Coordinates of C-alpha atoms in Angstrom, one line a residue:
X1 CA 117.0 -64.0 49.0
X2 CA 113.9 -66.1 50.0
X3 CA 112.2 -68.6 47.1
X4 CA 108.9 -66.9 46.1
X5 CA 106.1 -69.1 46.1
X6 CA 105.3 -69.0 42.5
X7 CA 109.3 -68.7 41.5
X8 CA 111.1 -66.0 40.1
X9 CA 110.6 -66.5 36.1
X10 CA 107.0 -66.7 35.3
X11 CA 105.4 -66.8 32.0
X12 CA 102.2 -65.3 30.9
X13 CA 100.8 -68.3 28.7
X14 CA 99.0 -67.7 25.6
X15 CA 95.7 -69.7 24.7
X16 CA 96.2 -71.5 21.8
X17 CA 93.0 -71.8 19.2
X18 CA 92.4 -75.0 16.9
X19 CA 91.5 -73.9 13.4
X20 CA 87.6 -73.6 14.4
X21 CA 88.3 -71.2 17.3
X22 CA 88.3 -74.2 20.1
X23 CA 90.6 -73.9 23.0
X24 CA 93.2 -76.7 21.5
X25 CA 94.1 -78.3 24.6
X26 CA 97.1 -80.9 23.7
X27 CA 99.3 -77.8 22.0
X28 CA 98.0 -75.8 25.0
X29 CA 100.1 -78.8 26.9
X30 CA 102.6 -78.9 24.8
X31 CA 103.1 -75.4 25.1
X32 CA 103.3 -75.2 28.9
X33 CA 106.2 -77.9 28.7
X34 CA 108.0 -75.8 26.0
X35 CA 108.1 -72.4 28.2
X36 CA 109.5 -74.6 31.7
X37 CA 112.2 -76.0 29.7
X38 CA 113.2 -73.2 28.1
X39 CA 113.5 -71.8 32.0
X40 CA 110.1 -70.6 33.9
X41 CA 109.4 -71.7 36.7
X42 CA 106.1 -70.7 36.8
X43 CA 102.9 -70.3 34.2
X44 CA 100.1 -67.3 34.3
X45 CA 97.1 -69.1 32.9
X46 CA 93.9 -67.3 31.4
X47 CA 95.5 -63.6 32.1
X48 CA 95.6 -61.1 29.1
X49 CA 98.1 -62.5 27.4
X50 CA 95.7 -65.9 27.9
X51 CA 93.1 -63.6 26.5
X52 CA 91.2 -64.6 29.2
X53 CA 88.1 -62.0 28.6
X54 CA 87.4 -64.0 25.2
X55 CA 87.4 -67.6 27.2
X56 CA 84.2 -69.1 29.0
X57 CA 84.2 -70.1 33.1
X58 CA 84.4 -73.9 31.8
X59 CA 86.8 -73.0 29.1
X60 CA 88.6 -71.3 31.8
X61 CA 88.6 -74.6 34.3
X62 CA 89.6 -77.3 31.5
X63 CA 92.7 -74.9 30.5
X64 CA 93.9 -74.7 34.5
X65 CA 93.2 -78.6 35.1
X66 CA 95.1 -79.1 31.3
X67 CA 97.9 -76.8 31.9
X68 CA 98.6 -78.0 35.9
X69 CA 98.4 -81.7 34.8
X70 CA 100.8 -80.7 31.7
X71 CA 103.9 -78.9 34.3
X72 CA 105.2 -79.5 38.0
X73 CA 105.7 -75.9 37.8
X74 CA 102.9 -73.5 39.8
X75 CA 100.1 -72.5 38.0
X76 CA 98.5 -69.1 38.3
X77 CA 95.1 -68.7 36.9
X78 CA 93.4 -66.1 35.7
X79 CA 89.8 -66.7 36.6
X80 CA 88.8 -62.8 38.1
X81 CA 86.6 -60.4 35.8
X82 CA 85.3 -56.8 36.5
X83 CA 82.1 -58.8 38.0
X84 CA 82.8 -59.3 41.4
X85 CA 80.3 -62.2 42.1
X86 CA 81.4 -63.8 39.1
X87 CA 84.9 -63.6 39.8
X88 CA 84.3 -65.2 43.1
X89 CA 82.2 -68.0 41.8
X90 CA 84.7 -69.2 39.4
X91 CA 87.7 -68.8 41.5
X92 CA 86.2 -70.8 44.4
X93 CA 86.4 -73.7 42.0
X94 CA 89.9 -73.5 41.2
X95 CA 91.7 -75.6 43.4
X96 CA 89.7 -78.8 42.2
X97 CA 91.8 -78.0 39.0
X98 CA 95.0 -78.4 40.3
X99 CA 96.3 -75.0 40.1
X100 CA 98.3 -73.1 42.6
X101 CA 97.4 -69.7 42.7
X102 CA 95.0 -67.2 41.4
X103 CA 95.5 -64.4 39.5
X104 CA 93.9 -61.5 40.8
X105 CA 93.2 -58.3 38.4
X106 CA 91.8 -54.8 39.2
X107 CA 88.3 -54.4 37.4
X108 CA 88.1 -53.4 34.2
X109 CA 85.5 -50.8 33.0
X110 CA 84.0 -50.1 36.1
X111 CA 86.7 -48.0 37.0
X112 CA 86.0 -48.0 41.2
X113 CA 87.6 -46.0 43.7
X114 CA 90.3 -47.8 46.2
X115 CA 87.7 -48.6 48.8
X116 CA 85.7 -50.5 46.0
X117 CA 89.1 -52.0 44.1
X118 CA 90.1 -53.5 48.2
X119 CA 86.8 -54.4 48.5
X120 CA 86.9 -56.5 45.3
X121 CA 90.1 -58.1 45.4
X122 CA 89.3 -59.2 49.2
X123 CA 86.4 -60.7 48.5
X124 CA 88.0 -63.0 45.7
X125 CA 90.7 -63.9 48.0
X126 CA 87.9 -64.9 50.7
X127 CA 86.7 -67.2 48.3
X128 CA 89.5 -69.5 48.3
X129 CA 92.2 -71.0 50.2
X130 CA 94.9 -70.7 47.4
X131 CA 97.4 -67.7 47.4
X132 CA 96.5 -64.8 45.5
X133 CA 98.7 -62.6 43.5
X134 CA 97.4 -59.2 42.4
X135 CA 97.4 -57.9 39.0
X136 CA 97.6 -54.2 38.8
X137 CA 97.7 -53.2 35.4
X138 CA 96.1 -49.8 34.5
X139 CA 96.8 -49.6 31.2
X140 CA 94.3 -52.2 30.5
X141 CA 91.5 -51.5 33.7
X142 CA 91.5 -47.7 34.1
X143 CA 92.8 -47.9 37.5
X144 CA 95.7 -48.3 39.6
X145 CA 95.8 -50.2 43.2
X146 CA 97.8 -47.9 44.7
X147 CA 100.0 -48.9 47.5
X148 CA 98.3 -48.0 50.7
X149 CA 95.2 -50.4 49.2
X150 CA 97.8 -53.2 48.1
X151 CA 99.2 -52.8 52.0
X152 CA 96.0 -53.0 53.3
X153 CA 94.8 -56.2 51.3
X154 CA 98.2 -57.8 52.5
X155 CA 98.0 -57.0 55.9
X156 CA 94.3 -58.1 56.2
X157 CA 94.1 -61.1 53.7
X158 CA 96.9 -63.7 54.6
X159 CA 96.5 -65.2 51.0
X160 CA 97.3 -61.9 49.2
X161 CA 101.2 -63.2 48.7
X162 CA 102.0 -61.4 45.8
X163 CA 101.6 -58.6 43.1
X164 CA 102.4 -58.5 39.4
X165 CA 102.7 -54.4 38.6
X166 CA 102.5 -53.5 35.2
X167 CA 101.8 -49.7 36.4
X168 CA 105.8 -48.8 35.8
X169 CA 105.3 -46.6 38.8
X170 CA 108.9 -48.1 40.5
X171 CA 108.5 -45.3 43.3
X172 CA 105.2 -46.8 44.7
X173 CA 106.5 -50.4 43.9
X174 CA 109.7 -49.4 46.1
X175 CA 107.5 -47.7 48.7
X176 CA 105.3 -51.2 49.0
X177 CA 108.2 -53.4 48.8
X178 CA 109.7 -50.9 51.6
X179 CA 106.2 -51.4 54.0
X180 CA 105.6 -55.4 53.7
X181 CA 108.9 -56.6 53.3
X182 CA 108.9 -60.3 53.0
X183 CA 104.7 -60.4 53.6
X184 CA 104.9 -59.4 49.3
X185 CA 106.2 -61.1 46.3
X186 CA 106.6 -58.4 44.1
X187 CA 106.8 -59.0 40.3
X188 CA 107.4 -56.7 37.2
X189 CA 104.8 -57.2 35.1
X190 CA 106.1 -55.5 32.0
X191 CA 109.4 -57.2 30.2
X192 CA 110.8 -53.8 29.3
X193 CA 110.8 -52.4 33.4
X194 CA 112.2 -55.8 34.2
X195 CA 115.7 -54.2 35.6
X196 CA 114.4 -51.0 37.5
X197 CA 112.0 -53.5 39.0
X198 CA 114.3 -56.0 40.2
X199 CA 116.8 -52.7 41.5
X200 CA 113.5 -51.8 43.9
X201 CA 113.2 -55.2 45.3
X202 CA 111.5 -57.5 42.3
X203 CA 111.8 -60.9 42.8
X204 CA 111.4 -61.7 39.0
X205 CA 108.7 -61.1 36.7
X206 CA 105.6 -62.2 35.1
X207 CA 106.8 -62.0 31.2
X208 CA 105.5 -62.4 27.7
X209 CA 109.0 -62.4 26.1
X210 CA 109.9 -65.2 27.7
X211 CA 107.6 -67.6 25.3
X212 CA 110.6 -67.5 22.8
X213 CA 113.3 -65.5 24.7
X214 CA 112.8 -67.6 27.6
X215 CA 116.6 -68.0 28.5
X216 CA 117.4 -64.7 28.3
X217 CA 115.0 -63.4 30.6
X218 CA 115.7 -66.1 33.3
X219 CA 119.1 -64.9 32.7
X220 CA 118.4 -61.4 33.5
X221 CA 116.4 -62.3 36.6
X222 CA 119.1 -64.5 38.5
X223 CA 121.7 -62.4 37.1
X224 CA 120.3 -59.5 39.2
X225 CA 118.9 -61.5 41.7
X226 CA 122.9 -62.4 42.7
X227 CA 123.8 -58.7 41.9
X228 CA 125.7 -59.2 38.7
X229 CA 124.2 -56.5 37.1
X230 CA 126.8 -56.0 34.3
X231 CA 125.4 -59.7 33.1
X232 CA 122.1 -58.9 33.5
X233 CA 122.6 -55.7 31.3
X234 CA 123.9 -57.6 28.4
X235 CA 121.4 -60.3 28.4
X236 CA 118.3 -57.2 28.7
X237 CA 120.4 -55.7 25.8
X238 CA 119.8 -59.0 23.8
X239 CA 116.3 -59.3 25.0
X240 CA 115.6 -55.9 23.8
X241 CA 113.9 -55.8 20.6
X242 CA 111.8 -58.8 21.8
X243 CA 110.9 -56.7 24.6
X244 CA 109.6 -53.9 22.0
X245 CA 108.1 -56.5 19.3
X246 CA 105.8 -58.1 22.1
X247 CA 103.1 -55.5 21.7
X248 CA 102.6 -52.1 19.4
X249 CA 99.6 -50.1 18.7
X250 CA 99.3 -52.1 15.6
X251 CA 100.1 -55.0 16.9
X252 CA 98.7 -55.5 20.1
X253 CA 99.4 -58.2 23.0
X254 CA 99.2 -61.7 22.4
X255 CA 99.3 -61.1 18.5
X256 CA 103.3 -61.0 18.1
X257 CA 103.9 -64.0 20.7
X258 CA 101.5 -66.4 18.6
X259 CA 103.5 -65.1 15.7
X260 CA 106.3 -65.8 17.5
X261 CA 105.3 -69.0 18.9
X262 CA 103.9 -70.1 14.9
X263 CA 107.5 -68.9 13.7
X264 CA 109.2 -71.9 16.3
X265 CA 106.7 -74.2 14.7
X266 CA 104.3 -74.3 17.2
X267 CA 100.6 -74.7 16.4
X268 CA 99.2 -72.0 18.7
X269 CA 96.8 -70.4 16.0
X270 CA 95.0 -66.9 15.6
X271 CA 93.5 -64.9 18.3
X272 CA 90.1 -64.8 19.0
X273 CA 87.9 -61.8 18.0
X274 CA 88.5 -58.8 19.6
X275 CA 92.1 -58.8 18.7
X276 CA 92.2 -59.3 14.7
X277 CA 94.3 -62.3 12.7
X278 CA 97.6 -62.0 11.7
X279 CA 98.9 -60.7 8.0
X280 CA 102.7 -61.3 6.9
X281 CA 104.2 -57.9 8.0
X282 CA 103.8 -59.3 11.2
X283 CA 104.2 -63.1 10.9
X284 CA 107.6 -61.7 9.2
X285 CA 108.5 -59.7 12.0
X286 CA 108.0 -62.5 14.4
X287 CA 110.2 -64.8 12.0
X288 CA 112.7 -62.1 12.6
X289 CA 112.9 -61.5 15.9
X290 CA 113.1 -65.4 16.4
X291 CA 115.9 -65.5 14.1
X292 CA 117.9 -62.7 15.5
X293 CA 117.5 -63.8 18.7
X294 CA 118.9 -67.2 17.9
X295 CA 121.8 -65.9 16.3
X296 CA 122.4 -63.7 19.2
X297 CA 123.3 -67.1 21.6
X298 CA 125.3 -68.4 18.9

C-alpha cells in the first residue's frame, strides 16, 4: 500500500475552552502533541468534533497556525461553512498558517442538489493550492456527495486527494474506491465502520476515539492495513465501548471526548453553547471508559 498524504491514523481534534469561553491555545498545543504520541499521524483541526461552527475565521487561523507550529504531523483544517464565498475567503488564507490540507464539508442547511454540492466543493478547492479532503457527512448536513459527484470533483480538481465518509454507505465507498483507484484517499469517518471501511479499500480513518484510545485504533488500522485481521478484530473489540461512548443522543459529539480528555487530566474545558456543559453522569462515564480501557492493555 501507498502512504497517504495525510497518513493513515488521523485524529479529529477537539477545541479546548479557557474558563471564560476563549480558545485556550497552549492546552490546544499541548493537546496536539498528546494525540501524535499516543500514535496519529495526522490532526483534523476546526471540524465538528473542533466545533468549528461555534469558532470565528480568526479564531479559526490562530488554532491552524497554533496547532501546525505545535506537530510535524499534517494538519487538516476545517475552515469551509455552508456559505460558499465565505468558505472560500477563509480557506484561501490557510496556507500562510502552516497547515497542510483543508477540510472540505458538504453544506449544512442549505441542503443543495449534486450539481450545487460539486459546484461548492470545487470552488473551495480553486481557492487554494493545498490538497483538499472532502467531508461527506450527512448525518450532520442533510446531504450526501454521492459518488458520481465525488468522481467528478476528483477527476476535475487535482487537489481533491481525499475523502473522509461518515455516510456508512460501504457500497458507494467501494464503488468510488473501485473508479479512482489511487487518485482517492479514502477515510472512514465514523470509529465504529472503521473495519468494513478498511475491508472496501480504507486507508485509515479520521477518528474521535483515538483522543484517549489512540493506540488501539492505530492498531486496528495497520493491523488491517497488513491483512491481519484476526488482530485488528481484538483490538476493535477493545476499542468498542469507546467507540459507542464517543457520542449518544444525550450526549452528543465532542461532549464525551472533553470528558474523556478532563478524566486524563487534561485541561480542555466545556463546550461552547450550542452543545450544553457537562454534569457527573457523564464526566463518570468518561472516568470509566478511560479506566477500562487502561486496564484492558494491562
Amino acid at each position: 500500500m501507498s502512504e497517504p498524504r495525510f497518513g493513515r491514523v488521523l485524529t479529529a481534534m477537539v477545541t479546548p475552552f479557557a474558563p471564560d469561553g476563549s480558545i485556550d491555545f497552549d492546552v490546544a498545543a499541548e493537546l496536539a502533541r498528546f494525540i501524535v504520541a499516543e500514535g496519529s499521524e495526522g490532526l483534523v483541526v476546526g471540524g465538528s468534533t473542533g466545533e468549528g461552527s461555534s469558532l470565528s475565521d480568526d479564531e479559526k487561523l490562530s488554532l491552524f497556525a497554533c496547532v501546525a507550529e505545535a506537530v510535524t504531523v499534517p494538519v487538516v483544517a476545517g475552515s469551509t461553512f455552508a456559505n460558499t464565498q465565505q468558505s472560500v475567503a477563509l480557506t484561501a488564507q490557510v496556507k500562510a498558517t502552516g497547515a497542510a490540507g483543508i477540510l472540505a464539508t458538504t453544506p449544512a442547511y442549505a441542503r443543495p442538489n449534486q450539481r450545487g454540492i460539486a459546484a461548492h466543493l470545487g470552488a473551495i478547492a480553486e481557492s487554494t493550492s493545498l490538497p483538499v479532503m472532502l467531508y461527506d457527512v450527512p448525518i450532520r448536513t442533510g446531504r450526501k456527495i454521492t459518488s458520481a459527484t465525488t468522481v467528478e470533483l476528483v477527476r476535475t480538481h487535482p487537489n481533491i486527494t481525499a475523502l473522509k465518509d461518515a455516510s456508512g454507505d460501504l457500497v458507494a465507498a467501494a464503488h468510488t474506491t473501485a473508479v479512482l483507484g489511487d487518485a482517492l484517499d479514502l477515510y472512514c469517518g465514523d470509529d465504529a465502520m472503521l473495519l468494513p471501511f478498511m475491508g472496501v479499500g480504507a486507508v485509515g480513518i479520521v477518528s474521535v476515539a483515538a483522543h484517549w484510545a489512540g493506540p488501539e485504533v492505530a492498531g486496528i488500522v495497520h493491523a488491517a492495513g497488513a491483512g491481519k485481521w484476526k488482530k485488528a478484530q481484538r483490538l476493535y473489540e477493545r476499542a468498542a465501548a469507546s467507540f459507542a461512548f464517543e457520542s449518544t443522543e444525550a450526549y452528543p459529539n465532542p461532549m464525551p471526548t472533553k470528558a474523556a480528555l478532563r478524566a486524563l487530566g487534561l485541561a480542555v474545558g466545556e463546550c461552547r453553547l450550542p452543545h450544553g456543559p457537562s454534569d457527573p453522569e457523564l464526566d463518570a462515564a468518561a472516568a470509566e471508559i478511560v479506566a477500562s480501557l487502561k486496564t484492558a492493555r494491562g
